[in-house]
PDB file of C-alpha atoms in Angstrom:
ATOM      1  CA  VAL A  30       0.001  -0.005  -0.001  1.00  0.00           C
ATOM      2  CA  TYR A  31       1.364   3.408  -1.002  1.00  0.00           C
ATOM      3  CA  GLU A  32      -0.706   6.337   0.244  1.00  0.00           C
ATOM      4  CA  LEU A  33      -0.414  10.077   0.611  1.00  0.00           C
ATOM      5  CA  MET A  34      -1.903  11.236   3.919  1.00  0.00           C
ATOM      6  CA  SER A  35      -2.530  14.385   5.919  1.00  0.00           C
ATOM      7  CA  LEU A  36      -1.425  14.692   9.543  1.00  0.00           C
ATOM      8  CA  ASP A  37      -4.977  13.911  10.662  1.00  0.00           C
ATOM      9  CA  GLY A  38      -5.026  10.648   8.706  1.00  0.00           C
ATOM     10  CA  PHE A  39      -6.978  11.516   5.586  1.00  0.00           C
ATOM     11  CA  ALA A  40      -5.686   9.985   2.381  1.00  0.00           C
ATOM     12  CA  ASP A  41      -6.001  11.389  -1.096  1.00  0.00           C
ATOM     13  CA  GLU A  42      -4.184  11.470  -4.391  1.00  0.00           C
ATOM     14  CA  PRO A  43      -2.149  14.348  -5.852  1.00  0.00           C
ATOM     15  CA  GLY A  44      -4.182  17.159  -7.353  1.00  0.00           C
ATOM     16  CA  GLU A  45      -7.412  16.346  -5.551  1.00  0.00           C
ATOM     17  CA  GLY A  46      -6.493  17.406  -2.052  1.00  0.00           C
ATOM     18  CA  LYS A  47      -5.266  20.904  -1.456  1.00  0.00           C
ATOM     19  CA  TRP A  48      -3.507  19.587   1.652  1.00  0.00           C
ATOM     20  CA  LEU A  49      -0.654  17.876  -0.214  1.00  0.00           C
ATOM     21  CA  ARG A  50       2.136  20.441  -0.229  1.00  0.00           C
ATOM     22  CA  ASP A  51       5.782  20.931   0.630  1.00  0.00           C
ATOM     23  CA  THR A  52       6.697  17.510  -0.770  1.00  0.00           C
ATOM     24  CA  GLY A  53      10.309  18.254  -1.678  1.00  0.00           C
ATOM     25  CA  SER A  54      12.418  16.476  -4.283  1.00  0.00           C
ATOM     26  CA  GLY A  55      12.739  13.161  -2.399  1.00  0.00           C
ATOM     27  CA  LEU A  56       9.113  12.176  -2.971  1.00  0.00           C
ATOM     28  CA  GLY A  57       9.867  11.031  -6.538  1.00  0.00           C
ATOM     29  CA  GLU A  58      12.706   8.848  -5.300  1.00  0.00           C
ATOM     30  CA  PHE A  59      10.493   7.303  -2.620  1.00  0.00           C
ATOM     31  CA  LEU A  60       7.837   6.543  -5.251  1.00  0.00           C
ATOM     32  CA  ALA A  61      10.446   5.139  -7.657  1.00  0.00           C
ATOM     33  CA  GLU A  62      11.765   2.847  -4.915  1.00  0.00           C
ATOM     34  CA  THR A  63       8.199   1.712  -4.181  1.00  0.00           C
ATOM     35  CA  ILE A  64       7.250   0.854  -7.764  1.00  0.00           C
ATOM     36  CA  ALA A  65      10.618  -0.700  -8.690  1.00  0.00           C
ATOM     37  CA  THR A  66       9.559  -4.111  -7.340  1.00  0.00           C
ATOM     38  CA  GLN A  67       5.885  -4.021  -8.398  1.00  0.00           C
ATOM     39  CA  ASP A  68       4.565  -5.818 -11.467  1.00  0.00           C
ATOM     40  CA  THR A  69       0.875  -5.672 -10.585  1.00  0.00           C
ATOM     41  CA  VAL A  70      -1.381  -2.848  -9.372  1.00  0.00           C
ATOM     42  CA  LEU A  71      -4.798  -3.144  -7.745  1.00  0.00           C
ATOM     43  CA  LEU A  72      -7.314  -0.372  -8.336  1.00  0.00           C
ATOM     44  CA  GLY A  73     -10.851   0.343  -7.249  1.00  0.00           C
ATOM     45  CA  ARG A  74     -13.361   1.395  -9.882  1.00  0.00           C
ATOM     46  CA  ARG A  75     -13.387   5.074  -8.839  1.00  0.00           C
ATOM     47  CA  THR A  76      -9.598   5.360  -8.997  1.00  0.00           C
ATOM     48  CA  TYR A  77      -9.596   3.616 -12.364  1.00  0.00           C
ATOM     49  CA  GLU A  78     -12.222   6.041 -13.701  1.00  0.00           C
ATOM     50  CA  LYS A  79     -10.132   9.023 -12.542  1.00  0.00           C
ATOM     51  CA  TRP A  80      -6.800   7.661 -13.740  1.00  0.00           C
ATOM     52  CA  ALA A  81      -7.693   6.003 -17.070  1.00  0.00           C
ATOM     53  CA  PRO A  82      -8.277   9.280 -18.931  1.00  0.00           C
ATOM     54  CA  TYR A  83      -5.188  10.927 -17.412  1.00  0.00           C
ATOM     55  CA  TRP A  84      -2.248   8.518 -17.165  1.00  0.00           C
ATOM     56  CA  PRO A  85      -2.067   7.162 -20.748  1.00  0.00           C
ATOM     57  CA  THR A  86      -0.966  10.621 -22.000  1.00  0.00           C
ATOM     58  CA  ALA A  87       0.739  11.883 -18.840  1.00  0.00           C
ATOM     59  CA  ASP A  88       4.471  12.452 -18.632  1.00  0.00           C
ATOM     60  CA  VAL A  89       4.814  12.557 -14.839  1.00  0.00           C
ATOM     61  CA  GLN A  90       7.725  10.207 -14.246  1.00  0.00           C
ATOM     62  CA  PRO A  91       8.505   7.693 -12.966  1.00  0.00           C
ATOM     63  CA  PHE A  92       4.849   6.849 -12.391  1.00  0.00           C
ATOM     64  CA  ALA A  93       3.461   7.353 -15.927  1.00  0.00           C
ATOM     65  CA  ASP A  94       5.653   4.724 -17.580  1.00  0.00           C
ATOM     66  CA  PHE A  95       5.092   2.348 -14.680  1.00  0.00           C
ATOM     67  CA  ILE A  96       1.293   2.590 -14.427  1.00  0.00           C
ATOM     68  CA  ASN A  97       0.782   2.469 -18.195  1.00  0.00           C
ATOM     69  CA  THR A  98       2.755  -0.759 -18.681  1.00  0.00           C
ATOM     70  CA  THR A  99       1.922  -2.631 -15.488  1.00  0.00           C
ATOM     71  CA  THR A 100      -0.857  -5.204 -15.123  1.00  0.00           C
ATOM     72  CA  LYS A 101      -3.832  -3.535 -13.439  1.00  0.00           C
ATOM     73  CA  TYR A 102      -6.710  -5.393 -11.782  1.00  0.00           C
ATOM     74  CA  VAL A 103      -9.753  -3.188 -11.255  1.00  0.00           C
ATOM     75  CA  PHE A 104     -12.244  -4.276  -8.599  1.00  0.00           C
ATOM     76  CA  THR A 105     -15.719  -3.492  -9.846  1.00  0.00           C
ATOM     77  CA  SER A 106     -19.096  -5.148 -10.215  1.00  0.00           C
ATOM     78  CA  SER A 107     -19.660  -3.506 -13.612  1.00  0.00           C
ATOM     79  CA  PRO A 108     -17.565  -3.443 -16.768  1.00  0.00           C
ATOM     80  CA  ILE A 109     -14.817  -0.831 -16.842  1.00  0.00           C
ATOM     81  CA  ALA A 110     -15.321   2.045 -19.257  1.00  0.00           C
ATOM     82  CA  GLY A 111     -12.776   2.805 -21.938  1.00  0.00           C
ATOM     83  CA  GLU A 112      -9.565   1.009 -22.611  1.00  0.00           C
ATOM     84  CA  TRP A 113      -6.414   1.429 -20.615  1.00  0.00           C
ATOM     85  CA  ARG A 114      -3.608  -0.927 -21.529  1.00  0.00           C
ATOM     86  CA  GLU A 115      -3.084  -3.908 -19.209  1.00  0.00           C
ATOM     87  CA  SER A 116      -6.378  -3.330 -17.293  1.00  0.00           C
ATOM     88  CA  THR A 117      -8.687  -6.184 -16.318  1.00  0.00           C
ATOM     89  CA  ALA A 118     -11.973  -5.926 -14.418  1.00  0.00           C
ATOM     90  CA  VAL A 119     -12.350  -8.258 -11.430  1.00  0.00           C
ATOM     91  CA  ALA A 120     -15.794  -8.922  -9.951  1.00  0.00           C
ATOM     92  CA  ASP A 121     -14.502 -11.247  -7.198  1.00  0.00           C
ATOM     93  CA  PRO A 122     -14.078  -9.917  -3.663  1.00  0.00           C
ATOM     94  CA  ALA A 123     -10.649  -8.289  -3.333  1.00  0.00           C
ATOM     95  CA  ALA A 124      -9.504 -10.451  -0.400  1.00  0.00           C
ATOM     96  CA  ALA A 125     -10.186 -13.775  -2.147  1.00  0.00           C
ATOM     97  CA  PHE A 126      -8.660 -12.607  -5.432  1.00  0.00           C
ATOM     98  CA  VAL A 127      -5.518 -11.214  -3.788  1.00  0.00           C
ATOM     99  CA  ALA A 128      -5.018 -14.264  -1.561  1.00  0.00           C
ATOM    100  CA  ASP A 129      -4.858 -16.316  -4.759  1.00  0.00           C
ATOM    101  CA  LEU A 130      -2.735 -13.730  -6.585  1.00  0.00           C
ATOM    102  CA  LYS A 131      -0.149 -13.727  -3.790  1.00  0.00           C
ATOM    103  CA  GLN A 132       0.407 -17.465  -4.349  1.00  0.00           C
ATOM    104  CA  ARG A 133       1.532 -16.858  -7.945  1.00  0.00           C
ATOM    105  CA  SER A 134       5.091 -16.035  -8.903  1.00  0.00           C
ATOM    106  CA  GLY A 135       5.996 -12.471  -9.719  1.00  0.00           C
ATOM    107  CA  GLY A 136       6.895  -9.162  -8.187  1.00  0.00           C
ATOM    108  CA  ASP A 137       5.133  -7.105  -5.571  1.00  0.00           C
ATOM    109  CA  ILE A 138       1.453  -6.194  -5.810  1.00  0.00           C
ATOM    110  CA  GLY A 139       0.873  -2.458  -5.393  1.00  0.00           C
ATOM    111  CA  ILE A 140      -2.095  -0.413  -4.288  1.00  0.00           C
ATOM    112  CA  HIS A 141      -1.913   3.280  -5.136  1.00  0.00           C
ATOM    113  CA  GLY A 142      -4.920   5.341  -4.116  1.00  0.00           C
ATOM    114  CA  SER A 143      -7.905   2.974  -4.114  1.00  0.00           C
ATOM    115  CA  LEU A 144      -8.666   3.327  -0.422  1.00  0.00           C
ATOM    116  CA  SER A 145     -11.582   0.857  -0.471  1.00  0.00           C
ATOM    117  CA  VAL A 146      -9.306  -1.861  -1.871  1.00  0.00           C
ATOM    118  CA  ALA A 147      -6.529  -1.022   0.591  1.00  0.00           C
ATOM    119  CA  ARG A 148      -8.944  -1.098   3.533  1.00  0.00           C
ATOM    120  CA  ALA A 149     -10.439  -4.440   2.478  1.00  0.00           C
ATOM    121  CA  LEU A 150      -6.994  -6.013   2.174  1.00  0.00           C
ATOM    122  CA  LEU A 151      -5.814  -4.529   5.465  1.00  0.00           C
ATOM    123  CA  ALA A 152      -8.888  -5.990   7.174  1.00  0.00           C
ATOM    124  CA  ALA A 153      -8.064  -9.400   5.662  1.00  0.00           C
ATOM    125  CA  HIS A 154      -4.414  -9.148   6.833  1.00  0.00           C
ATOM    126  CA  LEU A 155      -3.209  -9.352   3.225  1.00  0.00           C
ATOM    127  CA  VAL A 156      -1.067  -6.203   3.263  1.00  0.00           C
ATOM    128  CA  ASP A 157       2.613  -6.904   3.915  1.00  0.00           C
ATOM    129  CA  ASP A 158       4.094  -3.490   3.169  1.00  0.00           C
ATOM    130  CA  ILE A 159       2.841   0.054   3.866  1.00  0.00           C
ATOM    131  CA  ARG A 160       4.504   3.173   2.539  1.00  0.00           C
ATOM    132  CA  LEU A 161       3.059   6.468   3.693  1.00  0.00           C
ATOM    133  CA  VAL A 162       3.802  10.025   2.704  1.00  0.00           C
ATOM    134  CA  ILE A 163       2.597  12.236   5.551  1.00  0.00           C
ATOM    135  CA  ALA A 164       2.039  15.851   4.494  1.00  0.00           C
ATOM    136  CA  PRO A 165       2.415  18.676   7.028  1.00  0.00           C
ATOM    137  CA  THR A 166      -1.262  19.605   6.781  1.00  0.00           C
ATOM    138  CA  ILE A 167      -4.479  18.950   8.658  1.00  0.00           C
ATOM    139  CA  ALA A 168      -7.083  18.204   5.981  1.00  0.00           C
ATOM    140  CA  GLY A 169     -10.089  18.271   8.288  1.00  0.00           C
ATOM    141  CA  ASN A 170     -12.120  15.813   6.217  1.00  0.00           C
ATOM    142  CA  GLY A 171     -11.942  13.150   3.560  1.00  0.00           C
ATOM    143  CA  THR A 172     -11.469   9.408   3.572  1.00  0.00           C
ATOM    144  CA  ARG A 173      -9.138   7.684   5.985  1.00  0.00           C
ATOM    145  CA  LEU A 174      -6.918   4.773   5.059  1.00  0.00           C
ATOM    146  CA  PHE A 175      -7.221   3.088   8.428  1.00  0.00           C
ATOM    147  CA  SER A 176     -10.659   2.183   9.743  1.00  0.00           C
ATOM    148  CA  ASP A 177     -11.560   2.391  13.389  1.00  0.00           C
ATOM    149  CA  ASP A 178     -13.063  -1.104  13.535  1.00  0.00           C
ATOM    150  CA  GLY A 179     -10.046  -3.234  12.660  1.00  0.00           C
ATOM    151  CA  ASP A 180      -8.045  -5.594  14.796  1.00  0.00           C
ATOM    152  CA  LEU A 181      -4.448  -5.456  15.925  1.00  0.00           C
ATOM    153  CA  GLN A 182      -1.779  -5.885  13.257  1.00  0.00           C
ATOM    154  CA  ARG A 183       1.931  -5.331  13.833  1.00  0.00           C
ATOM    155  CA  PHE A 184       4.357  -3.740  11.408  1.00  0.00           C
ATOM    156  CA  GLU A 185       7.987  -2.775  11.841  1.00  0.00           C
ATOM    157  CA  LEU A 186       9.577   0.409  10.578  1.00  0.00           C
ATOM    158  CA  VAL A 187      11.887  -0.251   7.613  1.00  0.00           C
ATOM    159  CA  SER A 188      12.815   3.340   6.877  1.00  0.00           C
ATOM    160  CA  ASP A 189      11.891   6.923   7.605  1.00  0.00           C
ATOM    161  CA  GLN A 190      12.882   9.810   5.405  1.00  0.00           C
ATOM    162  CA  ARG A 191      12.017  13.447   5.048  1.00  0.00           C
ATOM    163  CA  SER A 192      11.371  15.345   1.840  1.00  0.00           C
ATOM    164  CA  GLY A 193      10.432  18.984   2.186  1.00  0.00           C
ATOM    165  CA  GLY A 194       7.976  19.036   5.064  1.00  0.00           C
ATOM    166  CA  CYS A 195       6.722  15.500   4.367  1.00  0.00           C
ATOM    167  CA  MET A 196       7.660  12.329   6.199  1.00  0.00           C
ATOM    168  CA  MET A 197       8.013   9.185   4.111  1.00  0.00           C
ATOM    169  CA  LEU A 198       7.527   6.054   6.181  1.00  0.00           C
ATOM    170  CA  HIS A 199       8.028   2.457   5.087  1.00  0.00           C
ATOM    171  CA  TYR A 200       6.605  -0.352   7.245  1.00  0.00           C
ATOM    172  CA  ARG A 201       6.699  -4.129   6.763  1.00  0.00           C
ATOM    173  CA  ARG A 202       4.447  -6.679   8.460  1.00  0.00           C
ATOM    174  CA  SER A 203       6.127  -8.214  11.508  1.00  0.00           C
ATOM    175  CA  GLY A 204       6.610 -11.965  11.585  1.00  0.00           C
TER     176      GLY A 204
END
């Protein structure tokens, strides 16, 4: 899971939230490190609908090349609109699909944005790696990554970095 978050725990994607600021130059390196090992991305339908018109012609690197060439599974109960290379609709529940996907060979499975997918997989204990970019802003409202009805899960800190006013935290599941 790779998410951008405000100090008060709201998550959003670049351009939508006015709270993401003061990111500094290290944010691109942190993202590049994150996507370097991923060969699959999981998206919710809403994120897909926002991203599909934008990313195929975007030149924001390193993410544009990555997201446009990587296998994308989109969790939705209806067909996905438009065509975005390497995108496949999945009607199965995310937890069951990902449990099976994790048994296959390949690189890491990434979640970028797509809070509903991230929350479902966190609840099912299927998230092994969390990378957060914490912006120095209180958003006041929005959608939170972490629900308040989950159970205890332990992660260990792999790295902490600063870029501009943002903290970039990398956690890995303990045990």
